[in-house]
Amino acid sequence: MSTGPGAHSAPAPATHDSSAAHGSPATAGTSPAGAEPAPAVDPAPVEDPAQAAPATPSAAAGTAPATAGPSPRTPRSSSMFSSLKVRNYRLFFLGQVVSNTGTWMQRIAQDWLVLSLTGSSAAVGITTALQFLPMLLFGLYGGVLVDRLPKRPTLLVTQAAMALTGLALAFLTLSGHVQVWHVYLAAFAVGLATVVDNPARQSFVSEMVGPGQLQNAVSLNSANFQSARLVGPAVAGLLITGVGTGWAFLLNGLSFVAPIAGLLLMRARELHVVQRTPRGKGQLREGLRYVAGRPDLIWPIVLVGFIGTFGFNFPVWLSAYADDTFHAGAGAYSLFNTLMALGSLAGALLAARRGTARLRVLIAAAIAFGALEVVAATAPSLWLFALLMVPIGIAGLTVNVTANTSVQMATDPAMRGRVMALFMMVFMGGSPLGAPLVGWVTDAYGPRIGFALGGLVSMAAATTIGLVLARLGGLRVSLGWHRGAPRVRFVPRTRTEEHLATV
């Protein structure tokens, strides 16, 4: 169902989840669009997440969130699976279990089919780029539409559109008429549906569970998406080697029956419905101004943009490692994705247990993610490379969930569709730029150089943005030793240091 962050491997090719990061919204979430809140690298945790949702509309939004009808009390438990106590979210979650499995089957089959038809890693990169190009071109407009439209009917339309695309690709493949341009067209069609589907799903989560369970629900969405990666790639590998890629496409098309049924069975009176934004001029610019005036929103979005563009091109790298570096075929490609999914699932469950979202967690996870990619690029054996997919999955998913949750919780509900559309556009929309470039580097210089380059760019971006956030928050880097080991910390500047910094 999800094609989101995790979509890059979203980490998602992969979804980026659909599915699915953190500066605490204790103070940020209540700032109007035109205000300039004091930036903080690591604000105090929020004991009651409901406080993060503005009680009044922002100056720019012009609309006030409102609930329709008597909403049931949202469970406030801090357990790992507390949001599943909400019936509507439980239906949504179960539908995603089925659909996400089908989505991962199609992604693996799609990448392998393109590689089989062309023998080119660059062609795989082009396929990935086409799937995310619509988000780059039209993502912000999708967010404007989502803020205007009712979320549940919108999701019914987008899910049905993606189901039809999968069934069409299955027919072409099973009939023996598939060509690479068919796959390109199908990837682009899915991307068009995703322009509206992704921000609608992201915003709809808060309507199902309310602000008190938002972080838990976002983390469980990512766990759902990543757990599907444990099953989907394995099943896809069996289908590809046993009966062919067409059957993976067919099962993906049929899997959308589950989320569509879940949406139809929901109780509308139990939704925490936000008042829709009326049609008006300048709503796109309004959303951009809102984000531009919020350092707690703009810098996490910039960071995931760099990592999504250069660090999450796993369809290109893993297929090349399986085919060219280790000469192990589709089975190894499936294994790599499955082990990465195992790590991502662990990262999502750890995120679900955390009660707060901190920017330092985001920065540390992003640096670790890039460093692990560089290490994996030099792995001498298939099994060592495969095992490194687990910690890469943990770090990548932590980046995804931490950024996603912090941005959602810090955003006025009336602006959430536009802000999440920008988030997904930056994260997923970078693939049309990064995937072909990374594919070309991989073809020209080998998978190891391509993989290492992606890791180095991710590390550099995370380090730079971490230093920027520290400066904005009035912090400085402190180097020292702790229990015989080096330790790097951010500590508050003294008044003397702040004075000298302004001279």
Coordinates of C-alpha atoms in Angstrom, one line a residue:
M1 CA 0.0 0.0 0.0
S2 CA 2.8 2.4 0.8
T3 CA 5.3 3.6 -1.6
G4 CA 6.9 6.0 0.7
P5 CA 10.1 6.4 2.7
G6 CA 10.7 3.5 3.5
A7 CA 9.8 3.6 -0.4
H8 CA 13.4 3.8 -1.3
S9 CA 13.8 0.9 0.7
A10 CA 11.6 3.3 1.6
P11 CA 14.3 2.4 3.9
A12 CA 12.1 1.8 0.8
P13 CA 13.4 1.7 -2.5
A14 CA 12.1 1.4 -1.1
T15 CA 8.7 2.8 1.3
H16 CA 10.0 5.3 1.7
D17 CA 6.4 4.2 4.2
S18 CA 4.9 4.2 3.1
S19 CA 5.3 4.4 5.7
A20 CA 6.7 6.4 7.8
A21 CA 11.9 11.1 12.9
H22 CA 12.3 13.6 15.5
G23 CA 12.7 17.1 17.0
S24 CA 10.3 17.5 19.9
P25 CA 7.2 19.6 19.0
A26 CA 6.7 20.9 22.5
T27 CA 7.0 24.5 21.4
A28 CA 7.4 24.3 17.7
G29 CA 4.0 22.9 16.9
T30 CA 2.1 25.9 18.3
S31 CA 4.0 28.5 16.4
P32 CA 2.0 30.3 13.7
A33 CA 3.3 30.4 10.2
G34 CA 4.6 33.9 10.3
A35 CA 6.3 33.5 13.7
E36 CA 9.9 32.8 14.2
P37 CA 10.2 30.3 17.1
A38 CA 13.6 30.0 18.7
P39 CA 15.3 27.0 17.1
A40 CA 16.4 24.2 19.3
V41 CA 18.5 21.2 18.6
D42 CA 17.1 19.1 21.3
P43 CA 14.0 20.7 23.0
A44 CA 12.5 19.2 26.1
P45 CA 10.4 16.1 25.5
V46 CA 6.7 16.3 25.4
E47 CA 4.9 14.3 28.1
D48 CA 1.5 14.8 26.5
P49 CA 1.8 14.7 22.7
A50 CA -1.6 16.3 22.4
Q51 CA 0.0 19.5 23.5
A52 CA 2.0 19.5 20.2
A53 CA -1.1 20.0 18.2
P54 CA -2.1 23.7 18.0
A55 CA -5.4 24.5 19.6
T56 CA -5.9 27.4 17.3
P57 CA -5.2 27.8 13.6
S58 CA -1.9 29.3 12.4
A59 CA -1.9 32.8 11.1
A60 CA -1.1 31.4 7.6
A61 CA -3.5 28.5 7.7
G62 CA -6.7 30.4 8.1
T63 CA -8.6 27.4 9.2
A64 CA -9.1 25.7 12.5
P65 CA -8.9 22.0 13.1
A66 CA -12.1 20.6 14.2
T67 CA -13.5 17.2 15.0
A68 CA -16.6 15.9 13.4
G69 CA -19.0 14.3 15.9
P70 CA -18.1 12.6 19.1
S71 CA -14.8 11.0 18.7
P72 CA -14.0 8.1 21.0
R73 CA -11.3 8.5 23.6
T74 CA -7.9 7.6 22.1
P75 CA -5.9 5.2 24.3
R76 CA -3.0 7.0 26.0
S77 CA -0.9 4.0 26.8
S78 CA 2.8 4.1 26.0
S79 CA 3.1 0.5 25.1
M80 CA 4.7 -0.5 21.8
F81 CA 1.3 -1.4 20.2
S82 CA -1.0 1.0 22.0
S83 CA -2.4 2.7 18.8
L84 CA -3.7 -0.7 17.6
K85 CA -6.4 -0.4 20.3
V86 CA -8.1 2.1 17.9
R87 CA -10.4 0.1 15.7
N88 CA -10.1 2.3 12.6
Y89 CA -6.3 2.3 12.8
R90 CA -6.3 -1.5 13.3
L91 CA -8.3 -2.0 10.1
F92 CA -5.9 0.4 8.3
F93 CA -2.9 -1.5 9.7
L94 CA -4.1 -4.9 8.7
G95 CA -4.9 -3.8 5.2
Q96 CA -1.3 -2.5 4.9
V97 CA 0.1 -5.8 6.1
V98 CA -1.3 -7.5 3.0
S99 CA -0.8 -4.6 0.5
N100 CA 2.7 -3.8 1.6
T101 CA 3.8 -7.4 1.1
G102 CA 2.5 -7.2 -2.5
T103 CA 4.2 -3.9 -3.0
W104 CA 7.5 -5.3 -2.0
M105 CA 7.0 -8.3 -4.3
Q106 CA 6.4 -6.0 -7.2
R107 CA 9.4 -3.8 -6.4
I108 CA 11.8 -6.8 -6.4
A109 CA 10.2 -8.3 -9.5
Q110 CA 10.2 -4.9 -11.3
D111 CA 13.9 -4.3 -10.6
W112 CA 14.9 -7.8 -11.6
L113 CA 12.7 -7.7 -14.8
V114 CA 14.4 -4.4 -15.9
L115 CA 17.8 -5.8 -15.2
S116 CA 16.9 -9.0 -17.2
L117 CA 15.6 -7.1 -20.2
T118 CA 18.4 -4.6 -20.4
G119 CA 21.4 -5.8 -18.4
S120 CA 21.9 -2.3 -17.1
S121 CA 22.0 -0.9 -13.6
A122 CA 21.3 2.6 -15.1
A123 CA 18.0 1.2 -16.5
V124 CA 17.1 0.1 -13.0
G125 CA 17.9 3.6 -11.8
I126 CA 15.7 5.1 -14.6
T127 CA 12.8 2.9 -13.4
T128 CA 13.2 4.1 -9.8
A129 CA 13.5 7.7 -11.1
L130 CA 10.3 7.5 -13.1
Q131 CA 8.4 6.1 -10.1
F132 CA 9.4 9.1 -8.0
L133 CA 9.5 11.8 -10.7
P134 CA 5.8 12.7 -10.3
M135 CA 6.5 13.4 -6.6
L136 CA 9.3 15.8 -7.6
L137 CA 7.1 17.5 -10.2
F138 CA 3.7 17.6 -8.6
G139 CA 4.3 16.7 -5.0
L140 CA 3.4 20.2 -3.6
Y141 CA 0.2 20.4 -5.6
G142 CA -0.7 17.0 -4.2
G143 CA -0.4 18.4 -0.7
V144 CA -2.7 21.3 -1.6
L145 CA -5.3 18.8 -2.9
V146 CA -5.0 16.6 0.2
D147 CA -5.7 19.6 2.5
R148 CA -8.8 20.3 0.5
L149 CA -10.2 16.7 0.1
P150 CA -11.6 14.2 2.5
K151 CA -8.8 11.7 3.2
R152 CA -10.7 8.3 3.2
P153 CA -12.4 8.7 -0.2
T154 CA -9.2 10.0 -1.7
L155 CA -7.3 6.9 -0.5
L156 CA -10.0 4.7 -2.0
V157 CA -9.3 6.2 -5.4
T158 CA -5.5 6.2 -5.2
Q159 CA -5.4 2.6 -4.0
A160 CA -7.7 1.4 -6.8
A161 CA -5.5 3.2 -9.3
M162 CA -2.3 1.4 -8.1
A163 CA -4.1 -1.9 -8.1
L164 CA -5.1 -1.5 -11.8
T165 CA -1.5 -0.6 -12.7
G166 CA -0.2 -3.8 -11.1
L167 CA -2.8 -5.9 -12.8
A168 CA -1.9 -4.4 -16.2
L169 CA 1.8 -5.1 -15.8
A170 CA 0.9 -8.6 -14.7
F171 CA -1.1 -9.2 -17.9
L172 CA 1.7 -7.9 -20.1
T173 CA 4.4 -10.0 -18.4
L174 CA 2.4 -13.2 -18.3
S175 CA 1.3 -12.9 -21.9
G176 CA 5.0 -12.5 -23.0
H177 CA 4.5 -9.0 -24.5
V178 CA 6.3 -7.0 -21.8
Q179 CA 9.0 -4.5 -22.9
V180 CA 11.1 -2.2 -20.8
W181 CA 9.1 0.8 -21.7
H182 CA 6.0 -0.9 -20.3
V183 CA 7.8 -1.1 -17.0
Y184 CA 8.8 2.5 -17.2
L185 CA 5.2 3.6 -17.9
A186 CA 3.8 1.5 -15.0
A187 CA 6.4 3.0 -12.6
F188 CA 5.4 6.5 -13.7
A189 CA 1.7 5.7 -13.3
V190 CA 2.3 4.4 -9.7
G191 CA 4.3 7.6 -9.1
L192 CA 1.3 9.8 -10.2
A193 CA -1.0 8.0 -7.8
T194 CA 1.6 8.4 -5.0
V195 CA 1.6 12.2 -5.4
V196 CA -1.8 12.2 -3.7
D197 CA -1.7 8.9 -1.9
N198 CA 1.4 9.5 0.2
P199 CA 0.4 12.8 1.9
A200 CA -3.2 11.6 2.2
R201 CA -2.0 8.5 4.1
Q202 CA 0.4 10.4 6.3
S203 CA -2.3 12.9 7.3
F204 CA -5.0 10.3 7.7
V205 CA -3.0 8.5 10.4
S206 CA -3.5 11.5 12.8
E207 CA -7.2 11.5 11.9
M208 CA -7.5 7.8 12.9
V209 CA -5.6 7.9 16.2
G210 CA -5.5 11.5 17.3
P211 CA -2.4 13.4 18.5
G212 CA -1.9 11.3 21.6
Q213 CA -1.0 8.2 19.6
L214 CA 0.5 9.8 16.5
Q215 CA 4.2 8.9 17.1
N216 CA 3.3 5.3 18.0
A217 CA 1.1 4.9 14.9
V218 CA 3.8 6.4 12.6
S219 CA 6.4 4.0 14.0
L220 CA 4.0 1.0 13.7
N221 CA 3.3 2.0 10.1
S222 CA 7.0 1.8 9.4
A223 CA 7.2 -1.5 11.3
N224 CA 4.4 -2.8 9.2
F225 CA 6.1 -1.7 6.0
Q226 CA 9.4 -3.2 7.0
S227 CA 7.9 -6.4 8.2
A228 CA 6.4 -6.8 4.8
R229 CA 9.9 -6.6 3.4
L230 CA 10.7 -9.8 5.3
V231 CA 8.0 -11.7 3.4
G232 CA 7.7 -9.8 0.1
P233 CA 11.3 -10.1 -1.2
A234 CA 11.5 -13.8 -0.1
V235 CA 8.2 -14.6 -1.9
A236 CA 9.3 -12.6 -4.9
G237 CA 12.5 -14.5 -5.1
L238 CA 10.7 -17.8 -5.1
L239 CA 8.2 -16.6 -7.8
I240 CA 10.9 -15.2 -10.0
T241 CA 13.0 -18.3 -10.0
G242 CA 10.0 -20.7 -10.0
V243 CA 7.2 -19.3 -12.2
G244 CA 8.3 -15.9 -13.4
T245 CA 8.0 -12.2 -12.5
G246 CA 4.4 -11.8 -13.8
W247 CA 2.9 -13.7 -10.9
A248 CA 4.5 -11.2 -8.4
F249 CA 2.8 -8.4 -10.3
L250 CA -0.5 -10.2 -10.3
L251 CA -0.4 -10.9 -6.5
N252 CA 0.4 -7.2 -5.9
G253 CA -2.6 -6.0 -7.9
L254 CA -4.9 -8.3 -5.9
S255 CA -3.4 -7.3 -2.6
F256 CA -5.0 -3.9 -2.8
V257 CA -8.3 -5.5 -2.0
A258 CA -7.3 -5.6 1.7
P259 CA -6.6 -1.9 2.3
I260 CA -9.7 -0.9 0.2
A261 CA -11.9 -3.2 2.3
G262 CA -10.3 -1.8 5.5
L263 CA -11.1 1.8 4.4
L264 CA -14.7 0.8 3.6
L265 CA -15.2 -0.8 7.0
M266 CA -14.1 2.2 9.0
R267 CA -16.5 4.1 11.2
A268 CA -16.5 7.7 10.1
R269 CA -17.9 9.0 13.4
E270 CA -14.7 7.7 15.2
L271 CA -12.3 9.7 13.1
H272 CA -10.6 12.8 14.5
V273 CA -11.4 14.7 11.3
V274 CA -9.6 18.0 10.6
Q275 CA -11.6 20.8 9.0
R276 CA -10.6 20.8 5.3
T277 CA -8.9 23.9 3.9
P278 CA -11.3 25.7 1.5
R279 CA -10.1 26.4 -2.1
G280 CA -8.2 29.7 -2.3
K281 CA -5.3 31.4 -4.0
G282 CA -1.8 31.2 -2.8
Q283 CA -2.1 28.0 -0.7
L284 CA 1.0 26.5 -2.2
R285 CA 3.1 29.6 -1.4
E286 CA 1.5 29.7 2.0
G287 CA 2.7 26.2 2.8
L288 CA 6.3 27.0 1.6
R289 CA 6.4 30.1 3.8
Y290 CA 5.2 28.1 6.8
V291 CA 8.0 25.6 6.4
A292 CA 10.6 28.2 5.6
G293 CA 9.9 30.1 8.8
R294 CA 10.3 26.9 11.0
P295 CA 13.9 25.7 11.5
D296 CA 12.5 22.6 13.3
L297 CA 10.8 21.7 10.0
I298 CA 13.1 22.8 7.3
W299 CA 16.4 21.2 8.4
P300 CA 15.0 17.7 8.9
I301 CA 13.4 18.0 5.5
V302 CA 16.7 19.1 3.9
L303 CA 18.5 16.2 5.6
V304 CA 16.1 13.5 4.3
G305 CA 16.4 15.2 0.9
F306 CA 20.1 14.5 0.7
I307 CA 19.8 11.0 2.1
G308 CA 16.8 10.1 -0.1
T309 CA 18.6 11.4 -3.2
F310 CA 22.1 9.8 -2.6
G311 CA 21.8 7.2 0.2
F312 CA 18.7 5.2 -0.5
N313 CA 19.3 3.9 -4.0
F314 CA 19.2 0.3 -2.9
P315 CA 17.5 -1.1 -6.0
V316 CA 20.5 0.0 -8.0
W317 CA 23.2 -1.1 -5.6
L318 CA 21.8 -4.4 -4.3
S319 CA 20.9 -5.7 -7.8
A320 CA 24.4 -4.8 -9.0
Y321 CA 26.1 -6.5 -6.0
A322 CA 24.0 -9.6 -6.5
D323 CA 24.5 -9.8 -10.3
D324 CA 28.0 -8.3 -10.9
T325 CA 30.0 -8.3 -7.7
F326 CA 29.0 -11.7 -6.2
H327 CA 27.4 -13.4 -9.3
A328 CA 24.7 -14.9 -7.1
G329 CA 21.5 -14.0 -9.0
A330 CA 18.0 -13.1 -7.8
G331 CA 18.2 -15.2 -4.7
A332 CA 21.0 -13.0 -3.3
Y333 CA 19.1 -9.9 -4.2
S334 CA 16.1 -11.1 -2.3
L335 CA 18.4 -12.1 0.7
F336 CA 19.9 -8.6 0.8
N337 CA 16.5 -7.0 0.9
T338 CA 15.2 -9.4 3.5
L339 CA 18.0 -8.8 5.9
M340 CA 17.7 -5.0 5.5
A341 CA 14.0 -5.4 6.2
L342 CA 14.9 -7.3 9.4
G343 CA 17.1 -4.4 10.6
S344 CA 14.4 -1.8 9.5
L345 CA 11.8 -3.7 11.5
A346 CA 13.9 -3.6 14.6
G347 CA 14.5 0.1 14.1
A348 CA 10.8 0.7 13.7
L349 CA 9.9 -1.2 16.9
L350 CA 12.6 0.7 18.8
A351 CA 11.1 3.9 17.5
A352 CA 7.6 2.8 18.7
R353 CA 9.0 2.4 22.2
R354 CA 10.5 5.8 22.4
G355 CA 8.3 8.4 23.9
T356 CA 9.9 11.5 22.4
A357 CA 11.5 12.5 19.1
R358 CA 14.9 14.2 19.3
L359 CA 16.9 15.9 16.5
R360 CA 20.1 14.5 17.9
V361 CA 18.8 11.0 17.3
L362 CA 18.1 12.0 13.7
I363 CA 21.6 13.4 13.2
A364 CA 23.4 10.5 14.9
A365 CA 21.3 7.9 12.9
A366 CA 22.0 9.7 9.6
I367 CA 25.8 9.7 10.3
A368 CA 25.8 6.1 11.3
F369 CA 23.7 5.2 8.1
G370 CA 26.3 6.8 5.8
A371 CA 29.3 5.3 7.7
L372 CA 27.7 1.8 7.5
E373 CA 27.2 2.2 3.7
V374 CA 30.9 3.0 3.3
V375 CA 31.9 0.0 5.3
A376 CA 29.5 -2.3 3.4
A377 CA 30.9 -1.0 0.1
T378 CA 34.3 -2.6 1.0
A379 CA 32.9 -5.9 2.3
P380 CA 35.0 -8.7 0.7
S381 CA 32.4 -11.5 0.9
L382 CA 28.7 -12.0 0.1
W383 CA 27.9 -13.0 3.7
L384 CA 29.6 -10.1 5.3
F385 CA 27.9 -7.7 2.9
A386 CA 24.5 -9.4 3.6
L387 CA 25.0 -9.1 7.4
L388 CA 25.8 -5.4 7.2
M389 CA 22.3 -4.9 5.7
V390 CA 20.8 -5.4 9.2
P391 CA 22.5 -2.4 10.9
I392 CA 22.0 -0.3 7.7
G393 CA 18.3 -1.1 7.9
I394 CA 18.2 0.0 11.6
A395 CA 19.9 3.3 10.9
G396 CA 18.0 4.1 7.7
L397 CA 14.6 3.4 9.3
T398 CA 15.5 5.5 12.4
V399 CA 16.3 8.4 10.1
N400 CA 13.0 7.9 8.2
V401 CA 10.7 7.5 11.3
T402 CA 12.4 10.2 13.3
A403 CA 12.2 12.9 10.6
N404 CA 8.6 11.9 9.6
T405 CA 7.3 11.9 13.2
S406 CA 9.0 15.2 14.2
V407 CA 7.7 17.0 11.2
Q408 CA 4.1 15.7 11.6
M409 CA 3.9 16.5 15.3
A410 CA 5.4 20.0 14.9
T411 CA 2.9 20.9 12.1
D412 CA -0.5 22.7 12.4
P413 CA -3.1 20.1 11.4
A414 CA -4.6 22.5 8.8
M415 CA -1.1 22.6 7.1
R416 CA -0.2 19.0 7.5
G417 CA -1.1 17.8 4.0
R418 CA 1.1 20.5 2.4
V419 CA 4.0 20.0 4.8
M420 CA 4.0 16.2 4.4
A421 CA 3.8 16.6 0.7
L422 CA 6.9 18.7 0.8
F423 CA 8.6 16.1 3.1
M424 CA 7.7 13.2 0.7
M425 CA 8.6 15.3 -2.4
V426 CA 12.0 16.0 -1.0
F427 CA 12.6 12.5 0.3
M428 CA 11.2 10.5 -2.7
G429 CA 11.5 13.1 -5.4
G430 CA 15.2 13.2 -5.1
S431 CA 15.4 9.7 -6.7
P432 CA 14.8 11.1 -10.3
L433 CA 18.0 13.0 -9.8
G434 CA 20.0 10.6 -7.7
A435 CA 19.1 7.2 -9.1
P436 CA 20.2 7.7 -12.7
L437 CA 23.4 9.4 -11.4
V438 CA 24.1 6.6 -9.0
G439 CA 23.3 4.1 -11.7
W440 CA 25.8 5.7 -14.1
V441 CA 28.5 5.7 -11.4
T442 CA 27.8 2.1 -10.6
D443 CA 28.0 1.1 -14.3
A444 CA 31.1 3.1 -14.9
Y445 CA 33.1 2.5 -11.8
G446 CA 31.5 -0.5 -10.2
P447 CA 29.0 -1.1 -7.4
R448 CA 31.6 -0.5 -4.6
I449 CA 32.3 3.0 -5.7
G450 CA 28.6 3.8 -6.2
F451 CA 27.7 2.5 -2.8
A452 CA 30.5 4.3 -1.0
L453 CA 29.7 7.6 -2.7
G454 CA 26.1 7.4 -1.5
G455 CA 27.4 6.8 2.1
L456 CA 29.9 9.6 2.0
V457 CA 27.3 12.2 0.8
S458 CA 24.9 11.1 3.5
M459 CA 27.6 11.4 6.2
A460 CA 28.6 14.9 5.0
A461 CA 25.0 16.1 4.9
A462 CA 24.2 14.8 8.3
T463 CA 27.4 16.3 9.9
T464 CA 26.9 19.7 8.2
I465 CA 23.2 20.0 9.2
G466 CA 24.0 18.8 12.7
L467 CA 26.5 21.7 13.1
V468 CA 24.0 24.2 11.7
L469 CA 21.3 23.0 14.1
A470 CA 23.8 23.2 17.0
R471 CA 24.7 26.8 16.1
L472 CA 21.0 27.8 15.7
G473 CA 20.3 26.2 19.1
G474 CA 23.2 28.1 20.8
L475 CA 25.3 24.9 21.3
R476 CA 28.9 24.0 20.6
V477 CA 30.8 20.8 20.0
S478 CA 32.6 19.4 23.0
L479 CA 35.4 16.9 22.5
G480 CA 36.5 14.8 25.5
W481 CA 37.0 11.3 27.0
H482 CA 34.5 9.2 28.9
R483 CA 35.5 5.9 30.5
G484 CA 38.6 5.7 28.3
A485 CA 36.8 6.4 25.0
P486 CA 36.5 9.6 23.0
R487 CA 33.1 11.3 23.3
V488 CA 31.6 14.1 21.1
R489 CA 28.8 16.1 22.7
F490 CA 26.8 19.3 22.0
V491 CA 26.8 21.6 25.1
P492 CA 25.4 25.1 25.6
R493 CA 27.6 28.0 24.7
T494 CA 28.7 30.3 27.5
R495 CA 27.8 33.9 27.4
T496 CA 31.4 34.8 26.5
E497 CA 31.5 32.4 23.6
E498 CA 28.1 33.7 22.3
H499 CA 29.5 37.3 22.5
L500 CA 32.7 36.3 20.6
A501 CA 30.7 34.5 18.0
T502 CA 28.8 37.7 17.1
V503 CA 32.0 39.8 16.9

